[in-house]
PDB file of C-alpha atoms in Angstrom:
ATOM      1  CA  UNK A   6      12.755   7.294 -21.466  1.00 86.00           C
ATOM      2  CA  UNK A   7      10.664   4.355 -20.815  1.00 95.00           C
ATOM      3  CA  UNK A   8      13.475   2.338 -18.475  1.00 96.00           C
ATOM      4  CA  UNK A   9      12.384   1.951 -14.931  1.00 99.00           C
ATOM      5  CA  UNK A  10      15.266   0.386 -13.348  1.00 98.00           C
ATOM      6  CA  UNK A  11      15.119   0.920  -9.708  1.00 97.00           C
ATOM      7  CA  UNK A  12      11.173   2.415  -9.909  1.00 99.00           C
ATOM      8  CA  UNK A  13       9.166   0.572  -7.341  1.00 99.00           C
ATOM      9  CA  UNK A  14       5.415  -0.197  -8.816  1.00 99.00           C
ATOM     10  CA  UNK A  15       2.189  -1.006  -6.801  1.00 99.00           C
ATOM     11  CA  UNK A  16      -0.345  -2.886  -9.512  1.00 99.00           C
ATOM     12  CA  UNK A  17      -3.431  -3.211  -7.478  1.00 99.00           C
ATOM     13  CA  UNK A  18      -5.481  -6.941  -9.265  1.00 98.00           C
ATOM     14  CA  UNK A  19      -2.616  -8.360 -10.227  1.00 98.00           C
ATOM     15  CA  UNK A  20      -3.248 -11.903  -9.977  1.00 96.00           C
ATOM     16  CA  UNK A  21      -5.168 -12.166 -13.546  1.00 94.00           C
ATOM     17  CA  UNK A  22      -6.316 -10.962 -16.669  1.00 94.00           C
ATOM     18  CA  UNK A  23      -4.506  -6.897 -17.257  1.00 96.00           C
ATOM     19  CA  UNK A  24      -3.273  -6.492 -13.433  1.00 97.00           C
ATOM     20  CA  UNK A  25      -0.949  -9.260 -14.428  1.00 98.00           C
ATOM     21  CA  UNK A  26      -0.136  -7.898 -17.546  1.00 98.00           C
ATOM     22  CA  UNK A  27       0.349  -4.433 -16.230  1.00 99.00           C
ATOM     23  CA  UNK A  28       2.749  -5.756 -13.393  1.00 99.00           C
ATOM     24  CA  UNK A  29       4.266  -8.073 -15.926  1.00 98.00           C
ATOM     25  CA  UNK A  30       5.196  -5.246 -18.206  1.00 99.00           C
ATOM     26  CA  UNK A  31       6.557  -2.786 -15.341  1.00 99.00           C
ATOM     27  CA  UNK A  32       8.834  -5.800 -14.078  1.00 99.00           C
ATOM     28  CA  UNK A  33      10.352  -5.752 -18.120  1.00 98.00           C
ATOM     29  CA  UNK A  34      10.496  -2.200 -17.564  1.00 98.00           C
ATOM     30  CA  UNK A  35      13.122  -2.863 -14.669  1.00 98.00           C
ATOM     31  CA  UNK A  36      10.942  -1.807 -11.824  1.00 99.00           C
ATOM     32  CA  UNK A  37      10.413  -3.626  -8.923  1.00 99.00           C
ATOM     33  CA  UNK A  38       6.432  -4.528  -8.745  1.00 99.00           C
ATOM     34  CA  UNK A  39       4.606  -4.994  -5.498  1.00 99.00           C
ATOM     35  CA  UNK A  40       1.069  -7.436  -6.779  1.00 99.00           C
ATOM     36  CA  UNK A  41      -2.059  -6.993  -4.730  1.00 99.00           C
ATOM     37  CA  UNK A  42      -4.804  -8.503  -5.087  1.00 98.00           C
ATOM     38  CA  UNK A  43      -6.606 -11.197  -3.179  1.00 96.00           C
ATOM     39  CA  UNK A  44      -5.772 -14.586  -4.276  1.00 95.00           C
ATOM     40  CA  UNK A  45      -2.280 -15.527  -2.837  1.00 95.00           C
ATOM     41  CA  UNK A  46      -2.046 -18.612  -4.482  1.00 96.00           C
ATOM     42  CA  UNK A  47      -1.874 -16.302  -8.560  1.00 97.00           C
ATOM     43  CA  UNK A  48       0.572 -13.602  -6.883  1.00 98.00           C
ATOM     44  CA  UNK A  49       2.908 -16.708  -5.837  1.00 98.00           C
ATOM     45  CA  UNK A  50       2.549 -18.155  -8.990  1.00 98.00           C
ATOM     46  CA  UNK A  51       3.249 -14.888 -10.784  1.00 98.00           C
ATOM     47  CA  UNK A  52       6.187 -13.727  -8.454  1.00 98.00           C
ATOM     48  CA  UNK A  53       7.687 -17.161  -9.141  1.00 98.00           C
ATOM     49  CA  UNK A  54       8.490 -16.578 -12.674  1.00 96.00           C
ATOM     50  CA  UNK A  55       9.110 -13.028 -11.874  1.00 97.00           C
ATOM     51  CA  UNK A  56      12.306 -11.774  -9.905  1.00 96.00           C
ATOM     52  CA  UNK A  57      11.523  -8.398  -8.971  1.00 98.00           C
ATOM     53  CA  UNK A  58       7.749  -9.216  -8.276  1.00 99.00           C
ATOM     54  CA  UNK A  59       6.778  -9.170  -4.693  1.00 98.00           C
ATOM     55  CA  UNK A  60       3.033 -10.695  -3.918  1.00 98.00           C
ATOM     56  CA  UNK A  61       1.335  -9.112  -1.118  1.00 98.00           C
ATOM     57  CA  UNK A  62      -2.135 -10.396  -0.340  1.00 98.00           C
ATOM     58  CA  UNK A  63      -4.662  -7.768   0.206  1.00 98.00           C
ATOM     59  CA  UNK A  64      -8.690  -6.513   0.077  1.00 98.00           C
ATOM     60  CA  UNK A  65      -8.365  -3.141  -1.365  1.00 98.00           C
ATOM     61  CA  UNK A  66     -11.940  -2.590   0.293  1.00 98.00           C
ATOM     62  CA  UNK A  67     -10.332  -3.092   3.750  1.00 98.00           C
ATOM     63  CA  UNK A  68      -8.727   0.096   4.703  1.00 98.00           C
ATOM     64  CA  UNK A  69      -6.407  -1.031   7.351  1.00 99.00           C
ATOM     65  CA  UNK A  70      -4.657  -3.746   4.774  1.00 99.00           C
ATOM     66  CA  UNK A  71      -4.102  -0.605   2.306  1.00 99.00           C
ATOM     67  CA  UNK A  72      -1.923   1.262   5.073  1.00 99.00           C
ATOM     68  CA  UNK A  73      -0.262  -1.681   5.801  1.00 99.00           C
ATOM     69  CA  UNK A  74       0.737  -2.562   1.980  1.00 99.00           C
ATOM     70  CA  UNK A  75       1.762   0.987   1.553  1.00 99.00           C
ATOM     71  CA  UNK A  76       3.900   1.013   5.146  1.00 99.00           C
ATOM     72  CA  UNK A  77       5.388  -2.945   4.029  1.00 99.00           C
ATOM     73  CA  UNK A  78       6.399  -1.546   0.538  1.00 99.00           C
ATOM     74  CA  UNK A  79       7.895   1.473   2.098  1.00 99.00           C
ATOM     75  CA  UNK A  80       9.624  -0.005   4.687  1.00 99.00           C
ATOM     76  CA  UNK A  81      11.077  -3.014   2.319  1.00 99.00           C
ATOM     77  CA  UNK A  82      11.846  -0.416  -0.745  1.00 99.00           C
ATOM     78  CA  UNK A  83      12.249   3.310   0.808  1.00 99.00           C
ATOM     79  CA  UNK A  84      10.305   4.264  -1.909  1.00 99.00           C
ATOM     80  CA  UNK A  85       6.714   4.252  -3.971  1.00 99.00           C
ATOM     81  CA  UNK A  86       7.285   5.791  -7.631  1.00 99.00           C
ATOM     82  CA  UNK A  87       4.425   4.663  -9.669  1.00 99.00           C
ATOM     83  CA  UNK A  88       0.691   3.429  -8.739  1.00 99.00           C
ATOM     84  CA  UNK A  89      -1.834   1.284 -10.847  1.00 99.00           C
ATOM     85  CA  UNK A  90      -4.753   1.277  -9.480  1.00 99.00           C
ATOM     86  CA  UNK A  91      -6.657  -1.376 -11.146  1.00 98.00           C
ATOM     87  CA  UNK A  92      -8.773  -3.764  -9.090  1.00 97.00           C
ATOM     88  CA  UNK A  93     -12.266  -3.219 -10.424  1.00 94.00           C
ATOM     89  CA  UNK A  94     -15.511  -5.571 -10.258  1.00 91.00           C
ATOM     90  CA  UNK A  95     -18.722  -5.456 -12.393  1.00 83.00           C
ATOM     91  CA  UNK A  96     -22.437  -6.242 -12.075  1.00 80.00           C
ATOM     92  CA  UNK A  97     -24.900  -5.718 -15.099  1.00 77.00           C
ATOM     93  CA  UNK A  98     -28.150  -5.002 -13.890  1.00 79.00           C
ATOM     94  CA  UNK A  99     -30.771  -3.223 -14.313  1.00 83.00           C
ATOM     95  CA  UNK A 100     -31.047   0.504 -11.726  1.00 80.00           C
ATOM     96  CA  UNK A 101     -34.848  -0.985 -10.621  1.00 85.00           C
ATOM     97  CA  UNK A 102     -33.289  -4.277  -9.904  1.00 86.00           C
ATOM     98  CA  UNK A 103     -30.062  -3.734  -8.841  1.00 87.00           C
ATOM     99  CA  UNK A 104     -29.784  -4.410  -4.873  1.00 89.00           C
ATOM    100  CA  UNK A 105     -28.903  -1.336  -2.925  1.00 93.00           C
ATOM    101  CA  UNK A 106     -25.449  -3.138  -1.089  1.00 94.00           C
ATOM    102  CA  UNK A 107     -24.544  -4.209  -4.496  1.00 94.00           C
ATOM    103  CA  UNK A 108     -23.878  -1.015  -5.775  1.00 94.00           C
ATOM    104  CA  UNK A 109     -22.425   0.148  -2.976  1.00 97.00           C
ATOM    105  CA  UNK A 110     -20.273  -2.291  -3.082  1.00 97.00           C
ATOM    106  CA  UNK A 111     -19.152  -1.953  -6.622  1.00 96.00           C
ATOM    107  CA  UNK A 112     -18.189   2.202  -5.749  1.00 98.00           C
ATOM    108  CA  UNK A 113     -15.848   0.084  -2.864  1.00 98.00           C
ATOM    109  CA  UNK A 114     -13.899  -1.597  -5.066  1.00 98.00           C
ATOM    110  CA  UNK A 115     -13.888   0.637  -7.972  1.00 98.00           C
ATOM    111  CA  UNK A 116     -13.424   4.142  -6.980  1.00 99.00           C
ATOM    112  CA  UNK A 117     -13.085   4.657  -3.094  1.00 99.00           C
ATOM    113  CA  UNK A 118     -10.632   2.014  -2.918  1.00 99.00           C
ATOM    114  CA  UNK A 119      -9.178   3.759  -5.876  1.00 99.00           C
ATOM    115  CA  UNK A 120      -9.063   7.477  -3.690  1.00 99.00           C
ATOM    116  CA  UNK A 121      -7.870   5.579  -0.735  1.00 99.00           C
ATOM    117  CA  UNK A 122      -4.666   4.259  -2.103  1.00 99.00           C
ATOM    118  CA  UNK A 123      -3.786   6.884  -4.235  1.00 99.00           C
ATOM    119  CA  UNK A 124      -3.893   8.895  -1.020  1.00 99.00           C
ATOM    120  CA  UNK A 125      -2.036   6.840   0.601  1.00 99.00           C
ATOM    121  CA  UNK A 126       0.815   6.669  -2.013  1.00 99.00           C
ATOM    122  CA  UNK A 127       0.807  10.135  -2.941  1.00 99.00           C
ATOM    123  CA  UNK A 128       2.080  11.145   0.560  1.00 98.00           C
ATOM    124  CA  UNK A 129       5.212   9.594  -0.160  1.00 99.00           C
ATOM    125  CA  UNK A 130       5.198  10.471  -3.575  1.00 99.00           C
ATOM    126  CA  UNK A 131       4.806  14.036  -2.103  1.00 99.00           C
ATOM    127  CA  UNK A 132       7.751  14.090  -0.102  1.00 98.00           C
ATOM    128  CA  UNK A 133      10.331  13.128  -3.280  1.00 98.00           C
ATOM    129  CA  UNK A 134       8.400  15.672  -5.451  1.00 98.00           C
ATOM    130  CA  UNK A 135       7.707  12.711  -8.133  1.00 98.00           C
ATOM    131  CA  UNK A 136       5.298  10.291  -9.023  1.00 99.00           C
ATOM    132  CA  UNK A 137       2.755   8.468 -11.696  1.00 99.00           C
ATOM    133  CA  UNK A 138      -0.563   7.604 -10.608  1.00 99.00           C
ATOM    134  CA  UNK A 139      -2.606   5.267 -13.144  1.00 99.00           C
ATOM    135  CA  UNK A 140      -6.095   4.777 -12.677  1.00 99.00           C
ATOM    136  CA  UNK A 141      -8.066   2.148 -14.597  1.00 99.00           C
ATOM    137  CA  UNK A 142     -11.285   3.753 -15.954  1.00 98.00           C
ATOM    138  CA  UNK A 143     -13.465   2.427 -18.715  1.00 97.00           C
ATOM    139  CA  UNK A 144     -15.193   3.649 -21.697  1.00 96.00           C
ATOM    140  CA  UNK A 145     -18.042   3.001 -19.874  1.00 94.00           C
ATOM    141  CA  UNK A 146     -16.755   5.931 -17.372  1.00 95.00           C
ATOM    142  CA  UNK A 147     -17.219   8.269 -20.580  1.00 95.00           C
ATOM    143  CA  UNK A 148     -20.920   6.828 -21.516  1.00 90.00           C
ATOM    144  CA  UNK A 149     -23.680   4.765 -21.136  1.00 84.00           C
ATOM    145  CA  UNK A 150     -23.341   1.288 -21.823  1.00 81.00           C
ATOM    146  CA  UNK A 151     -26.691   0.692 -23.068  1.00 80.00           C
ATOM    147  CA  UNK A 152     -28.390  -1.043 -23.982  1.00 78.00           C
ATOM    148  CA  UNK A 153     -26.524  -3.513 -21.607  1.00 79.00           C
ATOM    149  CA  UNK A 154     -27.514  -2.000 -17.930  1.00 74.00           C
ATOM    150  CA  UNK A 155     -24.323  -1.161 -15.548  1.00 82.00           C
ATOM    151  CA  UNK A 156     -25.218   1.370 -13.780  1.00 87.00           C
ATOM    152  CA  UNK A 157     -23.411   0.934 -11.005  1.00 93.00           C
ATOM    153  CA  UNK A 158     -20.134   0.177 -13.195  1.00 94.00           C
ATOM    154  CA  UNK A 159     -20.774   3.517 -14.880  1.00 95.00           C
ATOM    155  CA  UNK A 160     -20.869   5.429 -12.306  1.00 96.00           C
ATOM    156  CA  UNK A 161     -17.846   4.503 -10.575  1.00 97.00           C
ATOM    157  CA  UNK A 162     -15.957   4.633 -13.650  1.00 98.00           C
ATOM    158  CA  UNK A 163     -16.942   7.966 -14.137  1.00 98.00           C
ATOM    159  CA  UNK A 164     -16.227   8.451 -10.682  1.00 98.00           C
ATOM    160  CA  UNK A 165     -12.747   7.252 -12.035  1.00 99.00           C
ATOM    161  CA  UNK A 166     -12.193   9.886 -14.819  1.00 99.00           C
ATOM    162  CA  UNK A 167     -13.098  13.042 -12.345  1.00 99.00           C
ATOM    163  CA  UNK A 168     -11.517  11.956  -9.734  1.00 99.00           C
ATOM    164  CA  UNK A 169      -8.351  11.397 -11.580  1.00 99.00           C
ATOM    165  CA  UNK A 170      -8.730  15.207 -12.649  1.00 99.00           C
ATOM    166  CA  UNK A 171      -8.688  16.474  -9.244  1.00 99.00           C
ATOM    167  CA  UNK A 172      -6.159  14.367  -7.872  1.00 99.00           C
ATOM    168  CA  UNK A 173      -3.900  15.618 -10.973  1.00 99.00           C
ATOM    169  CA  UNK A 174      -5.032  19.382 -10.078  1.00 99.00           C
ATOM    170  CA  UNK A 175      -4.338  19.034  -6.165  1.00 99.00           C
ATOM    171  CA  UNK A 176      -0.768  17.229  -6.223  1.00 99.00           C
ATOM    172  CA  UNK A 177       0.588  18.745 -10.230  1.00 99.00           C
ATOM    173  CA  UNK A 178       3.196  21.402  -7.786  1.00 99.00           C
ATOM    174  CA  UNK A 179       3.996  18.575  -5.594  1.00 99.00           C
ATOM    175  CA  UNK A 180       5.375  16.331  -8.849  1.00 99.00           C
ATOM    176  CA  UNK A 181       2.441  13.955  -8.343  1.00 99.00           C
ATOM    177  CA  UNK A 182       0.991  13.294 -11.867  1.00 99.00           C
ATOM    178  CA  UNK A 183      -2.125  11.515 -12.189  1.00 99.00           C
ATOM    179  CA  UNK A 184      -3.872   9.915 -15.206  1.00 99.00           C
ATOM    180  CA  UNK A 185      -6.194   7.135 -16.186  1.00 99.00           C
ATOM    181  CA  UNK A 186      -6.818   4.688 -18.858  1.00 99.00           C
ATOM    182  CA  UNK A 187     -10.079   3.827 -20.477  1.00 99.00           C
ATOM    183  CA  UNK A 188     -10.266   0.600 -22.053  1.00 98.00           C
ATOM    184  CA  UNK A 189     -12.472  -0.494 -24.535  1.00 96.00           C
ATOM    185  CA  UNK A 190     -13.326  -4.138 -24.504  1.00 95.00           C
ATOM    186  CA  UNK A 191     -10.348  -6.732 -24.171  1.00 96.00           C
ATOM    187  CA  UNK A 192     -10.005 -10.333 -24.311  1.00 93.00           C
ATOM    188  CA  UNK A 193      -9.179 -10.889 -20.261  1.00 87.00           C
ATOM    189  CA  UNK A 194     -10.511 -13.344 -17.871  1.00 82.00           C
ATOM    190  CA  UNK A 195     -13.022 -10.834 -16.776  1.00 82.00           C
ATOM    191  CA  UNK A 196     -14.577 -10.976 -20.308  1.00 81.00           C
ATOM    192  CA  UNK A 197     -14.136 -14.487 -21.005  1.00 79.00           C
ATOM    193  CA  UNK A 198     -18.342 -15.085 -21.307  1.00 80.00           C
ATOM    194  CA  UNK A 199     -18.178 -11.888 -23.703  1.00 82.00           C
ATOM    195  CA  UNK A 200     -15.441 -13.384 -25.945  1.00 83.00           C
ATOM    196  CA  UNK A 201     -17.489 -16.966 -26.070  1.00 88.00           C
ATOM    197  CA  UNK A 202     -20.878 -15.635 -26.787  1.00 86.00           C
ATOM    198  CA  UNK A 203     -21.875 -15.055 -30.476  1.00 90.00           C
ATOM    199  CA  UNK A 204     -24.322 -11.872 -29.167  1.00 90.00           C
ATOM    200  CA  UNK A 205     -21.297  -9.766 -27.353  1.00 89.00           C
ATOM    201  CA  UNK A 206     -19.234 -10.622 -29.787  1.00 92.00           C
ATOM    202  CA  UNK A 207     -21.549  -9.183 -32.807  1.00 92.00           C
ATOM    203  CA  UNK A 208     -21.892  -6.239 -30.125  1.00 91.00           C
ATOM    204  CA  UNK A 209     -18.578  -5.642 -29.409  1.00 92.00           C
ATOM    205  CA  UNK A 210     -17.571  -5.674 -33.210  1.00 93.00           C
ATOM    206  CA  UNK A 211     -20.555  -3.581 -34.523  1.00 93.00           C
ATOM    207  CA  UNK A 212     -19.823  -1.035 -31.867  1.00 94.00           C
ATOM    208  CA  UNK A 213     -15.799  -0.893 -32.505  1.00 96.00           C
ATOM    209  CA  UNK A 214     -14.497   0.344 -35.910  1.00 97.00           C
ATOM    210  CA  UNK A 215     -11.487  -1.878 -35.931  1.00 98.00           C
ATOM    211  CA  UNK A 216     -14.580  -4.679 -35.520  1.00 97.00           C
ATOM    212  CA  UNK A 217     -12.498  -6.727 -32.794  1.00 96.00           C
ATOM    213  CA  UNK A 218     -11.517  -7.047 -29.110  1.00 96.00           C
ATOM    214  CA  UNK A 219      -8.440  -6.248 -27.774  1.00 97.00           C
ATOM    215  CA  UNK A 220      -5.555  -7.882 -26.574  1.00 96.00           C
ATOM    216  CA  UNK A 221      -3.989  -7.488 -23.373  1.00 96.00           C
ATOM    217  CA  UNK A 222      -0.719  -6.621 -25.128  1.00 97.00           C
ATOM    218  CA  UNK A 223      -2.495  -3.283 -26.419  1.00 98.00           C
ATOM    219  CA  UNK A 224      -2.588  -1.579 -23.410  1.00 98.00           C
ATOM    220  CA  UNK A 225       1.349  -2.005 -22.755  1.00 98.00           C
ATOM    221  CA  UNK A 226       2.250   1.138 -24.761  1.00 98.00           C
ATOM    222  CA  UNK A 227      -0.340   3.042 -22.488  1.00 99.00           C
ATOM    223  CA  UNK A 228       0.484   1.625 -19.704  1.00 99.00           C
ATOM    224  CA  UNK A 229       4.757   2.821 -20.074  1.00 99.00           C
ATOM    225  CA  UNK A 230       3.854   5.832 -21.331  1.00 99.00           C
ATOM    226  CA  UNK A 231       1.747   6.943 -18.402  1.00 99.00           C
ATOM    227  CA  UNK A 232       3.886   5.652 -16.090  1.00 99.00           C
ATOM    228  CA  UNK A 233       7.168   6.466 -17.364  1.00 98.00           C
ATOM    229  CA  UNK A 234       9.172   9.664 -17.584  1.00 97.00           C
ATOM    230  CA  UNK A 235       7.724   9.570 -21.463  1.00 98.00           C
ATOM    231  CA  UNK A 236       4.717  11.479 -19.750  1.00 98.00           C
ATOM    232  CA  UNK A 237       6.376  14.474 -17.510  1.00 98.00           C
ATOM    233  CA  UNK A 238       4.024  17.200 -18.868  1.00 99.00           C
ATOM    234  CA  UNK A 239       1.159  15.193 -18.979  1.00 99.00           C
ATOM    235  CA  UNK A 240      -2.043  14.813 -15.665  1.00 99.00           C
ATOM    236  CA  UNK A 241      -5.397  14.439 -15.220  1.00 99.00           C
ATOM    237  CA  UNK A 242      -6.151  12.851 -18.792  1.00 99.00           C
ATOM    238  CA  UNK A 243      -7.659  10.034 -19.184  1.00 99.00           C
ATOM    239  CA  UNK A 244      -6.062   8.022 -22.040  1.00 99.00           C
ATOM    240  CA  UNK A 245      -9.132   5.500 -24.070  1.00 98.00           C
ATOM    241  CA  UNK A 246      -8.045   2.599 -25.929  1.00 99.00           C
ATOM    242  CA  UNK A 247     -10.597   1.545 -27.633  1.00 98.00           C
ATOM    243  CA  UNK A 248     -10.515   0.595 -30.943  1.00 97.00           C
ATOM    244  CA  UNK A 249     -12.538   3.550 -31.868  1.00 97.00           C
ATOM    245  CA  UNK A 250     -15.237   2.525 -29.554  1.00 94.00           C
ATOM    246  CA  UNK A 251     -15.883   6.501 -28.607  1.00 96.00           C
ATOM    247  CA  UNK A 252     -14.536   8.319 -31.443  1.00 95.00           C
ATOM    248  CA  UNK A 253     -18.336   7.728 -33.229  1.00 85.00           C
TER     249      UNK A 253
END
């Protein structure tokens, strides 16, 4: 049920923190992983180790380089079954301060890129009548984050969690299932200052009932069970894993 020998995966951030884990843990799974992101030096390094890992170097703000990873991964595999559409930046300022390019920038990256490419794949996806679509949301797609101010974060991660909805309505008769996770807060790279300061950390832990972070390894039974055939009845839900972080 969760063997996917001979799937071919797109992981979108895959040269740190959970895009590598994510394209890590489909390669275990048997697939064949295609790793985008923008630092070619990390995909090398990660495709290295890895033997069905492909690294393809790309912007997923720069429209023209999405077509082109979708027609190189077609053209080299015949085939796109599952999608993770991670890449995702954050800024944490306050709405009065926060420069207006900024957070248009941050909707880019973290939910028209996100439209874009699953687009893109689900044409192909379309024309096989199967496919899993995972979209990386946030907790903070399903709240505020105050009192820490990300407003721009917010509201392209709940940009995330609709938009995952009406993908999942539009393509459910074509086979096309989409979903999303929403992490809580994880020890990654991207929260590395979080992890090492005493203040998030007393934050993190008064706001989680299991009173920790996670770890990257959490998110691997998600990640399988969204993507894999474990999941055949299941679209537009977004999946939190959280520690509790929402359930009070």
């Amino acid at each position: 049920m969760f063997d996917l020998t001979g799937q071919v995966a797109i992981v979108t951030g895959a040269s740190s923190g959970l895009g590598e884990r994510f394209a890590r843990v489909l390669h275990d799974a048997g697939a064949h992983v295609v790793a985008v992101a923008r630092r070619v030096d990390r995909l090398e390094a990660l495709a290295a180790e890895h033997e069905r890992i492909v690294p393809h170097a790309a912007d997923v703000t720069d429209d023209v380089a999405l077509k082109r990873l979708v027609d190189d991964t077609m053209d080299r595999f015949g085939r796109i079954d599952i999608l993770v559409n991670n890449a995702g930046m954050g800024t944490s300022e306050r709405a009065l301060d926060e420069d207006l390019d900024s957070f248009r920038y941050t909707l880019e990256v973290n939910l028209v890129a996100v439209f874009n490419l699953a687009r893109l794949v689900a044409r192909p996806m379309l024309e096989t009548g199967k496919g899993s679509i995972v979209n990386i949301a946030s907790i903070y797609g399903l709240g505020s984050s105050w009192p820490i101010p990300n407003g721009s974060y917010t509201a392209s991660k709940g940009g995330v969690v609709q938009l995952t909805r009406e993908l999942a309505c539009q393509w459910a008769k074509g086979g096309v299932r989409v979903n999303a996770i929403a992490p809580g807060f994880f020890v990654s790279e991207a929260t590395a200052e979080m992890v090492a300061n005493p203040k998030s950390i007393a934050y993190v832990e008064k706001g989680t009932p299991m009173r920790r972070f996670g770890q990257a390894h959490e998110l691997d039974g998600a990640l399988m069970y969204l993507a894999s055939d474990a999941s055949t009845f299941m679209t537009g839900q977004t999946m939190t894993v959280d520690g509790g972080w929402t359930a009070h």
